[in-house]
Coordinates of N, CA and C and ligand atoms in Angstrom, one line a residue:
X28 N -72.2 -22.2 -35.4 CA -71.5 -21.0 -34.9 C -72.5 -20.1 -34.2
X29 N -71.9 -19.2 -33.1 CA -72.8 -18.5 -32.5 C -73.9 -17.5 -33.3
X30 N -74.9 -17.3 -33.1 CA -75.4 -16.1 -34.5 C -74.9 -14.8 -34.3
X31 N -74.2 -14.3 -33.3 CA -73.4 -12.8 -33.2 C -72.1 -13.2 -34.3
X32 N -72.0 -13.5 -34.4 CA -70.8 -13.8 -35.7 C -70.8 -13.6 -37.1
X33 N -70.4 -13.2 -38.1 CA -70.9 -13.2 -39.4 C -69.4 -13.1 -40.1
X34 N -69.5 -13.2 -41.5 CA -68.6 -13.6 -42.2 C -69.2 -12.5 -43.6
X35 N -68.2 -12.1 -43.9 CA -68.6 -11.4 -44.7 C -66.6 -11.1 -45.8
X36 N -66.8 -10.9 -47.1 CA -66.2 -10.6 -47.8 C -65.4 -9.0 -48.0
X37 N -64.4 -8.8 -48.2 CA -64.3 -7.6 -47.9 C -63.7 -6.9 -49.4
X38 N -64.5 -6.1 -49.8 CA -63.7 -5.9 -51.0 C -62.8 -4.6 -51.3
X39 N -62.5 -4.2 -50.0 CA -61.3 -2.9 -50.1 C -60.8 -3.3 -48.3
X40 N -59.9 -3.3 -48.4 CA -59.5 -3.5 -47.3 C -58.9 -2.2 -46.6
X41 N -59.6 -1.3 -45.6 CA -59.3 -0.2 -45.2 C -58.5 0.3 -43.6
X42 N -57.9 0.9 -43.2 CA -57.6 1.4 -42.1 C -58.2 0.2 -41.0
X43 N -59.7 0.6 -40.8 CA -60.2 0.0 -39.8 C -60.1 -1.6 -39.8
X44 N -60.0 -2.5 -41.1 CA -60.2 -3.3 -41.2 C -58.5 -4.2 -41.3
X45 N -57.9 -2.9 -41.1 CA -55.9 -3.3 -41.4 C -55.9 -3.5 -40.1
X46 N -56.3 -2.9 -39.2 CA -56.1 -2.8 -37.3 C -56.7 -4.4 -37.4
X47 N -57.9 -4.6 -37.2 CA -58.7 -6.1 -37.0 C -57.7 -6.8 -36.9
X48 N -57.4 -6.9 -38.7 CA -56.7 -8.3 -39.0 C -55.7 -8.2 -38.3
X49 N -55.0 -7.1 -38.0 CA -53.6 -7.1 -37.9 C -53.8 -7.8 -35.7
X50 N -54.5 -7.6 -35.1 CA -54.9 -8.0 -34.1 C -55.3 -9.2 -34.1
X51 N -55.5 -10.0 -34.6 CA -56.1 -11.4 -35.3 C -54.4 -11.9 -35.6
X52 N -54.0 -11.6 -36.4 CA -52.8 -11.8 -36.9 C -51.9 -12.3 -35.7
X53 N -51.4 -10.8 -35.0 CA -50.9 -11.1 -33.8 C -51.5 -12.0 -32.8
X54 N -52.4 -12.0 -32.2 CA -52.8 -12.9 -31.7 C -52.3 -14.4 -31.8
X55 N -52.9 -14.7 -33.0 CA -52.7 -16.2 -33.6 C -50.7 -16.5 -33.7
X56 N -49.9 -15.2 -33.8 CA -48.9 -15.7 -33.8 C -48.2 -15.9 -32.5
X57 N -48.5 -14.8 -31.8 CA -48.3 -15.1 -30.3 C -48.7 -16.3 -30.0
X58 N -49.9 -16.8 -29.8 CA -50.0 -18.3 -29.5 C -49.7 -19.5 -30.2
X59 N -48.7 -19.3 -31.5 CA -47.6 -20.5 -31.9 C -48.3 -20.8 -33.0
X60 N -49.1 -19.6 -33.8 CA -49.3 -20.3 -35.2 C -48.6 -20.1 -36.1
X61 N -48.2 -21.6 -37.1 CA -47.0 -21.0 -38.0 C -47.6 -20.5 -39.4
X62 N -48.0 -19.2 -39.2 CA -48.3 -18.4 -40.5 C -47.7 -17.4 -40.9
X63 N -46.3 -18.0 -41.2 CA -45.3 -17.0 -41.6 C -44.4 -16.1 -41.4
X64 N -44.9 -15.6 -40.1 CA -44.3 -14.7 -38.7 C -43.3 -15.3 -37.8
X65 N -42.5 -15.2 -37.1 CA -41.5 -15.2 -36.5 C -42.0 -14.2 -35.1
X66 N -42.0 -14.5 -34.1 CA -41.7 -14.1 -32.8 C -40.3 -13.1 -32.7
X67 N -40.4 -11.9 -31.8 CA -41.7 -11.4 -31.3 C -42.5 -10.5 -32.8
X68 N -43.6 -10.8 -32.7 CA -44.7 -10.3 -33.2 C -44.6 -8.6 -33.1
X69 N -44.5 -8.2 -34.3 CA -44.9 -6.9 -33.9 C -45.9 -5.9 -34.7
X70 N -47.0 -5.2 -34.1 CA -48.0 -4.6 -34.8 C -47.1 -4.1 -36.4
X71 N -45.9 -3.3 -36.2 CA -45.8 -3.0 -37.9 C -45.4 -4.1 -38.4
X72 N -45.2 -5.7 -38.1 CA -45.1 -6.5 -39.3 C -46.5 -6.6 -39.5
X73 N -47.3 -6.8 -38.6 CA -48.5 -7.2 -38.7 C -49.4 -6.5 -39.9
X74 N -49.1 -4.9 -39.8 CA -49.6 -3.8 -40.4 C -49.0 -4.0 -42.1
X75 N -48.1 -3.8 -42.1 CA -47.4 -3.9 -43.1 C -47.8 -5.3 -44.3
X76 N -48.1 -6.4 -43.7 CA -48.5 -7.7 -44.1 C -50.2 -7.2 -44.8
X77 N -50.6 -6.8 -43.9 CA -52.2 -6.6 -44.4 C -52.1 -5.1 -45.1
X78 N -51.2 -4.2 -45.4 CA -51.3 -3.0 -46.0 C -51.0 -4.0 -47.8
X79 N -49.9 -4.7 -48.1 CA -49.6 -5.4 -49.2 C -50.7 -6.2 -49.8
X80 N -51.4 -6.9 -48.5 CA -52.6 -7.6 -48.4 C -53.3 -7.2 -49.6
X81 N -53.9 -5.7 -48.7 CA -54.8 -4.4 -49.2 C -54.8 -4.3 -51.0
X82 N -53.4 -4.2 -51.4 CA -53.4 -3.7 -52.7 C -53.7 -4.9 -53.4
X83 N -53.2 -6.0 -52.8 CA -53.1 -7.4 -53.7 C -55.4 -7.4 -53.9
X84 N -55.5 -7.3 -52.8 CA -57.4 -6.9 -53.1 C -57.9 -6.7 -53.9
X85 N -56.9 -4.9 -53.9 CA -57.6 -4.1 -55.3 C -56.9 -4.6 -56.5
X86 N -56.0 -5.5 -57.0 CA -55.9 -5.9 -57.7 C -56.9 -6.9 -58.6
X87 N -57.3 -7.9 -57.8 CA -58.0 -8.9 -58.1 C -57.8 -9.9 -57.5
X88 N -56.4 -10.2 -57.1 CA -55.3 -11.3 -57.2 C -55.5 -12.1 -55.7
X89 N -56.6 -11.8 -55.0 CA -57.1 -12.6 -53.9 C -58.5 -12.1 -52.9
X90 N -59.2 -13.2 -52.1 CA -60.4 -12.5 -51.7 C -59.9 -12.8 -50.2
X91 N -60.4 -11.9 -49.6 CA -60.1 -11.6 -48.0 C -61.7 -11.7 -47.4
X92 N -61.6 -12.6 -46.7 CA -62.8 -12.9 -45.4 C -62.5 -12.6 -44.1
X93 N -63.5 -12.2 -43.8 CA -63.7 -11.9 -42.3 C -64.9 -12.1 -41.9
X94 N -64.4 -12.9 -39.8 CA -65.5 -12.8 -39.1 C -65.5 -12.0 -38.2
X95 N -67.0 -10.9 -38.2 CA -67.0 -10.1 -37.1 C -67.9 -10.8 -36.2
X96 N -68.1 -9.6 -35.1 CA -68.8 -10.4 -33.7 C -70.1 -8.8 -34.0
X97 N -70.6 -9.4 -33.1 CA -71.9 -8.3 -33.0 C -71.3 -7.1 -33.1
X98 N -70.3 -6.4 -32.8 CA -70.2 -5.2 -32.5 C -69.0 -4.8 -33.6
X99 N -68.7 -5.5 -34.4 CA -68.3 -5.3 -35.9 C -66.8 -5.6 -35.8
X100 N -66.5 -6.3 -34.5 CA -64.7 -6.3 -34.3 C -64.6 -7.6 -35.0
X101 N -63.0 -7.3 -36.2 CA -62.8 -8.7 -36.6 C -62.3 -9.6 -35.9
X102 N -63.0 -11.0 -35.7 CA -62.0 -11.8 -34.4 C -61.8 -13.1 -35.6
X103 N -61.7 -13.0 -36.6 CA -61.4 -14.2 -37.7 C -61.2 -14.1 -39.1
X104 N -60.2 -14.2 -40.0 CA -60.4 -14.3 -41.0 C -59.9 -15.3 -42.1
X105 N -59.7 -15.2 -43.3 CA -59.0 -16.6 -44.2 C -59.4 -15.6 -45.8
X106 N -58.1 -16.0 -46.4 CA -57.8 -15.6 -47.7 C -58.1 -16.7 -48.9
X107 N -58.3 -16.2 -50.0 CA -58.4 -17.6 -51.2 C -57.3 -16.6 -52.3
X108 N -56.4 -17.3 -52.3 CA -55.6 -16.6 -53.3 C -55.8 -17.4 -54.9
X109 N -56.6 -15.8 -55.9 CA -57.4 -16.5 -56.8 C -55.8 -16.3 -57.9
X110 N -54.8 -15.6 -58.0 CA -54.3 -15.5 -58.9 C -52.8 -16.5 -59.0
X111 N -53.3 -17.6 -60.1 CA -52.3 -18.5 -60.6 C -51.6 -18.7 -61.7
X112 N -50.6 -19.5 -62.2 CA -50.2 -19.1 -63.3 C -51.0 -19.6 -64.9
X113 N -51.2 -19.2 -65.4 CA -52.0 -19.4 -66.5 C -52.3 -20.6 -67.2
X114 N -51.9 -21.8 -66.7 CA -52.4 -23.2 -67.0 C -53.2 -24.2 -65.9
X115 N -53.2 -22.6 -64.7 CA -53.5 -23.4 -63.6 C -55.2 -22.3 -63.5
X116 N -56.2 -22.0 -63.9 CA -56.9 -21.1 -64.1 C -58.4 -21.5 -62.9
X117 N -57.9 -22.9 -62.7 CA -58.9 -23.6 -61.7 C -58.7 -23.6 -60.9
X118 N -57.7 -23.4 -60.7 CA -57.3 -23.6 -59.1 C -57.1 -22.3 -58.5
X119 N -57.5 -22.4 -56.7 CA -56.7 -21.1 -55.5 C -56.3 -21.9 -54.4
X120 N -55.8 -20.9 -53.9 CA -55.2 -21.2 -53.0 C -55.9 -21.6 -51.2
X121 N -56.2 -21.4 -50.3 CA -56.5 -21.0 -48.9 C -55.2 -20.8 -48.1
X122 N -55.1 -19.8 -47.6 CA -53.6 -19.3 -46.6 C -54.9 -18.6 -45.5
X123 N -54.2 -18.1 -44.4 CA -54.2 -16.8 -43.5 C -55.5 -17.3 -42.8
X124 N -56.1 -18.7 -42.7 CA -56.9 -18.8 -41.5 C -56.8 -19.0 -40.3
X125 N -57.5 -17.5 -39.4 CA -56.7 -17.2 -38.7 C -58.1 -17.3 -37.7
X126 N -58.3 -17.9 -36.4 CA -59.1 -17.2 -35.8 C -58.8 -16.8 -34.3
X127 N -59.4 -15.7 -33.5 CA -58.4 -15.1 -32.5 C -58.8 -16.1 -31.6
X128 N -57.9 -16.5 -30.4 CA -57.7 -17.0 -29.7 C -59.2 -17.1 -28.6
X129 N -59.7 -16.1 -28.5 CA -61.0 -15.4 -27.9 C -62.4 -16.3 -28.5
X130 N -62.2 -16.7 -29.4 CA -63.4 -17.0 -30.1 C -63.2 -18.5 -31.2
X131 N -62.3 -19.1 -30.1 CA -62.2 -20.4 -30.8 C -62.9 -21.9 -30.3
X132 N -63.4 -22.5 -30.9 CA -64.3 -23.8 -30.7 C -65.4 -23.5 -30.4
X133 N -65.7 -22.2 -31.7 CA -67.4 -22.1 -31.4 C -67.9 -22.2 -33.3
X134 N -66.9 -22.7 -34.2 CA -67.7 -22.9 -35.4 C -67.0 -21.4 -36.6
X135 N -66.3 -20.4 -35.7 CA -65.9 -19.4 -36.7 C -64.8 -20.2 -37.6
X136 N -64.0 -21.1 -37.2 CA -63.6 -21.7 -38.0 C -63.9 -21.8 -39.3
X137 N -64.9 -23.0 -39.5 CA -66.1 -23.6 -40.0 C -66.3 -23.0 -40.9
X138 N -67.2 -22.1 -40.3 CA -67.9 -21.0 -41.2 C -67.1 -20.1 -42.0
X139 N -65.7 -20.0 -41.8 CA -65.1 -19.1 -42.3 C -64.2 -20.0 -44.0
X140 N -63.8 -21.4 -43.6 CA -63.7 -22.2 -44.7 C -65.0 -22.0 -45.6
X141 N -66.0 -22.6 -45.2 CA -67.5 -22.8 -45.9 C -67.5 -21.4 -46.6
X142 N -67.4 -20.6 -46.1 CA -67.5 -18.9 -47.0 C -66.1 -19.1 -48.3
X143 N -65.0 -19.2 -47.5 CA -63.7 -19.3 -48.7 C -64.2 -20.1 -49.8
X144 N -64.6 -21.2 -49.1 CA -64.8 -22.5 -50.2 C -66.0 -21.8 -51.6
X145 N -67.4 -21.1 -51.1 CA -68.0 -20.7 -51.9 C -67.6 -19.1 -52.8
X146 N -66.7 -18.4 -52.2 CA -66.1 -16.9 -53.1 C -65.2 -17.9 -54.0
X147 N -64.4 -19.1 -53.7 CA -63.8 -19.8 -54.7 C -64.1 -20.0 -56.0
X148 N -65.9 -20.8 -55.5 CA -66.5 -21.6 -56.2 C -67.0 -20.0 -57.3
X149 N -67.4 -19.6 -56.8 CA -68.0 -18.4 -57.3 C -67.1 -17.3 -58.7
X150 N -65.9 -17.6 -57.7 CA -64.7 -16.6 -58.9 C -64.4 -17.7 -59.9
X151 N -64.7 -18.9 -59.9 CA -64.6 -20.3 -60.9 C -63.7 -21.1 -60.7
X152 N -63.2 -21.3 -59.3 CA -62.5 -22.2 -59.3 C -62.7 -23.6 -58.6
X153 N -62.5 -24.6 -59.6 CA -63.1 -26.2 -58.9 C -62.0 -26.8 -58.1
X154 N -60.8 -26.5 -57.8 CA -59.5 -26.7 -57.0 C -58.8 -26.1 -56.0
X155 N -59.1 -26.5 -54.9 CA -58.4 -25.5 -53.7 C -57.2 -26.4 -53.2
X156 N -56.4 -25.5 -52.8 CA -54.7 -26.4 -52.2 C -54.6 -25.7 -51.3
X157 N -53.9 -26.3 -50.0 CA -53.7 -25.4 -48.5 C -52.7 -26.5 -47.9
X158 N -51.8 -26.0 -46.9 CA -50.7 -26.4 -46.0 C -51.1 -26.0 -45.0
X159 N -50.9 -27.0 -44.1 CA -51.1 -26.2 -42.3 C -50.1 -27.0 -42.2
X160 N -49.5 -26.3 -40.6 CA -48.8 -27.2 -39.6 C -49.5 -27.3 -38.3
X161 N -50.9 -27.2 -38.4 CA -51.6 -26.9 -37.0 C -52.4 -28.4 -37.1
X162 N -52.5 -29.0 -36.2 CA -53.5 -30.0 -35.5 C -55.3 -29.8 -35.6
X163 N -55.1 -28.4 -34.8 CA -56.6 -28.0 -34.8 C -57.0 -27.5 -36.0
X164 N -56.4 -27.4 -37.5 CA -56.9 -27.0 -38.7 C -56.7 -28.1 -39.2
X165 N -56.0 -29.2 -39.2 CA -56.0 -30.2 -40.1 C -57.2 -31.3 -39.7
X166 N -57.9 -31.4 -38.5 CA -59.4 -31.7 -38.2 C -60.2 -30.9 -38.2
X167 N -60.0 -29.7 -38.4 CA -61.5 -28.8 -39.6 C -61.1 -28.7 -41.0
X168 N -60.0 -29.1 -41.4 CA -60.2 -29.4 -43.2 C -60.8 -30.6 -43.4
X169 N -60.2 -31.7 -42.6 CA -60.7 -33.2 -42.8 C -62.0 -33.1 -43.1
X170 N -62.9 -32.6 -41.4 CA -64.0 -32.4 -41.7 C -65.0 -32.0 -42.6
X171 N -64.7 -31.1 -43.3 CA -65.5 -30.1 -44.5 C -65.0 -30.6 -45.7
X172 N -64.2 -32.2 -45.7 CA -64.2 -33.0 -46.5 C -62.8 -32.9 -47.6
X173 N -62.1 -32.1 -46.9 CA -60.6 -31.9 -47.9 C -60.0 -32.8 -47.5
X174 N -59.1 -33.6 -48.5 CA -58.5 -34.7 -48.6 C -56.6 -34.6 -48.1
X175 N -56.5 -35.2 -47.2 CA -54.7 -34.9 -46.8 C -54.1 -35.5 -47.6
X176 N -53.0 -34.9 -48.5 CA -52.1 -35.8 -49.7 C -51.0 -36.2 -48.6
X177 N -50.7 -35.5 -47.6 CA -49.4 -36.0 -47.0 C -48.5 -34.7 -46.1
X178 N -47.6 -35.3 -45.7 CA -46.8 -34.2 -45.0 C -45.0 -34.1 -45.5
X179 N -44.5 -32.8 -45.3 CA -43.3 -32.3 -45.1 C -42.2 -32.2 -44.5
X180 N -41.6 -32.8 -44.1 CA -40.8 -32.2 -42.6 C -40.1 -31.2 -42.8
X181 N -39.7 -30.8 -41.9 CA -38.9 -30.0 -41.2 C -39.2 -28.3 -42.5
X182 N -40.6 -28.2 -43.2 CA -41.0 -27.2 -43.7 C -40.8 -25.4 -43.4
X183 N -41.0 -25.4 -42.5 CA -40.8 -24.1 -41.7 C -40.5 -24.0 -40.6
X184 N -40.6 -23.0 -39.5 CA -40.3 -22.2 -38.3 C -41.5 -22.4 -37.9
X185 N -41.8 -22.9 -36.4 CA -42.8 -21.9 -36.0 C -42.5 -20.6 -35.4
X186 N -43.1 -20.1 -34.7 CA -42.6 -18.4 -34.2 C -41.4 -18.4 -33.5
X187 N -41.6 -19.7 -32.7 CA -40.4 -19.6 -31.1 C -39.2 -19.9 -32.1
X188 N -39.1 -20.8 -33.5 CA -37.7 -21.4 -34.2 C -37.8 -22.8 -34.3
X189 N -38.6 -23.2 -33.3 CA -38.2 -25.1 -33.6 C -39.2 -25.3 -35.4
X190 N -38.2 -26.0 -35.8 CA -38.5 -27.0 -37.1 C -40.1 -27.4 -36.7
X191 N -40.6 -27.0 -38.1 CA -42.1 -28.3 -38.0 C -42.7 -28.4 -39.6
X192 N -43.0 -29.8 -39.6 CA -43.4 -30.2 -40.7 C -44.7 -29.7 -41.5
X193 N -45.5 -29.6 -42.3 CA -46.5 -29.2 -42.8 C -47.0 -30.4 -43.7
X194 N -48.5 -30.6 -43.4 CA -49.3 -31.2 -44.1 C -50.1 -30.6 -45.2
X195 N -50.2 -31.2 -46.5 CA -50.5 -30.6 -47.2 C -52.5 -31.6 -48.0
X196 N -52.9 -30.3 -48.5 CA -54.8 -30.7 -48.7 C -55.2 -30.5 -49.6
X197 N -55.9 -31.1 -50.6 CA -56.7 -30.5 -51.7 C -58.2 -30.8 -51.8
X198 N -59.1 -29.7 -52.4 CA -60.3 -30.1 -52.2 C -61.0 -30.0 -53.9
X199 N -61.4 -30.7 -54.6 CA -62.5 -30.4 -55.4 C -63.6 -29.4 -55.2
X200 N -64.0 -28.8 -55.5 CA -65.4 -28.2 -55.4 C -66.2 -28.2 -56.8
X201 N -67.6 -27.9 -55.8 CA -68.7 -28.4 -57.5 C -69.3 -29.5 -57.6
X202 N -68.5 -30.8 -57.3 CA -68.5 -31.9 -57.8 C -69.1 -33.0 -56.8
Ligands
COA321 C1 -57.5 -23.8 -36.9 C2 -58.4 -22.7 -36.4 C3 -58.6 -21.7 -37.6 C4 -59.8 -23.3 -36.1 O1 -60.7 -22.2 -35.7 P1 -61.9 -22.5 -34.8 O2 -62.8 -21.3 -34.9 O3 -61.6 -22.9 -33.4 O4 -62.6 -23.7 -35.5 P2 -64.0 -24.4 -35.2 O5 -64.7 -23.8 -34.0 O6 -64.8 -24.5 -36.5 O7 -63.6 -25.9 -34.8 C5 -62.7 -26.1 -33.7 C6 -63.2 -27.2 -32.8 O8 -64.3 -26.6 -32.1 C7 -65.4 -27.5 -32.1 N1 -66.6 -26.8 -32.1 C8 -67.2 -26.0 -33.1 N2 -68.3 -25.4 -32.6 C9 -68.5 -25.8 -31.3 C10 -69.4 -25.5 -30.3 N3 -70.5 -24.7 -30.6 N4 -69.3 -26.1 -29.1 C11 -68.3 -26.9 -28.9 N5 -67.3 -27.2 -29.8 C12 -67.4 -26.6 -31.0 C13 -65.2 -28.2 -33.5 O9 -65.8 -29.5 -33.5 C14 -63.7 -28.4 -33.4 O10 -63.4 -29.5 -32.6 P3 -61.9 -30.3 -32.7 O11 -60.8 -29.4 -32.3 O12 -62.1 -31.4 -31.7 O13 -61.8 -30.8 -34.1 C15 -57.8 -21.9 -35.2 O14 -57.5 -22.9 -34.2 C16 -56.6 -21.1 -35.4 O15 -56.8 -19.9 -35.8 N6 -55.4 -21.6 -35.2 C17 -54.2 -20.8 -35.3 C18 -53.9 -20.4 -36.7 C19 -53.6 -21.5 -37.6 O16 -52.7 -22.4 -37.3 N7 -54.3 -21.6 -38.7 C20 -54.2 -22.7 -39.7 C21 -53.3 -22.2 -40.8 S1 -53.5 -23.2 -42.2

């Protein structure tokens, strides 16, 4: 990854940091990622998404990453959602890796799993599970060694409406 880039944990998620994502957000859905959004895209879903975000933070109940660029703008981030139900105490989640359109196929990717994977490892958990319907994420999970259990059809929406399947990943850590 370029060295103007950094990744960093966020542990309150504020004003300045609601704009980033929420621009990252949009971005990624405008250009046809299915992370949950529906077309047209608009800053107060966007806002709104990462305001809920925000509290779920201060609760505990997940860690929010970001990549900035030299000049502190977020152009990347990815979530580990640590809170599960009480027999599942090892395991999180990965959702919301998102990176902007601007600063793709230089490794923020990468780097931004590699960070999730260790705040995982760190809050104690040896189990990560994730779904994509993207192409270009399911050869950066492979890569960083998460294993494909299989796919879905007809799972969700992308933004525009047509049907698309989701592949689903688990990774050990630790081990
Ligand atoms: C999936 C996604 C997060 C990947 O982010 P990224 O920053 O482009 O990821 P990386 O840069 O680590 O890797 C992407 C590619 O660039 C290549 N690459 C990395 N660094 C590079 C460099 N310095 N020079 C040339 N190529 C490079 C990687 O090998 C990889 O190649 P591949 O596509 O042939 O597998 C991004 O495409 C995205 O945000 N997509 C939309 C949202 C989405 O669908 N997210 C998944 C939800 S689960």
């Amino acid at each position: 990854m370029t060295g103007a880039i950094q990744v960093r944990c966020l542990q309150t998620i504020g004003d300045r940091e609601i704009q980033g994502l929420s621009d990252v957000l949009i971005d990624c859905v405008e250009g046809g990622a299915s992370v949950s959004f529906m077309l047209p895209m608009s800053r107060a879903k966007a806002e709104a998404y990462w305001h809920r975000m925000s509290a779920s933070v201060a609760r505990g109940e997940r860690v929010v990453l970001v990549a900035e660029d030299a000049a502190g703008a977020i152009v990347g981030t990815v979530t580990v959602i640590l809170d599960q139900p009480e027999n599942q105490p090892h395991r999180g989640e990965i959702a919301k890796m998102l990176v902007h359109r601007g600063v793709r196929r230089q490794g923020v990717g990468a780097a931004l799993l590699a960070a999730a994977e260790r705040s995982a490892l760190s809050a104690g958990k040896t189990l990560l599970v994730l779904d994509t319907a993207s192409d270009d994420a399911e050869r950066l999970y492979a890569r960083q060694g998460w294993q494909r259990c299989g796919q879905i059809p007809h799972y969700a929406l992308l933004p525009n409406g047509t049907p698309s399947a989701t592949t689903i990943f688990f990774k050990l850590l630790g081990s």
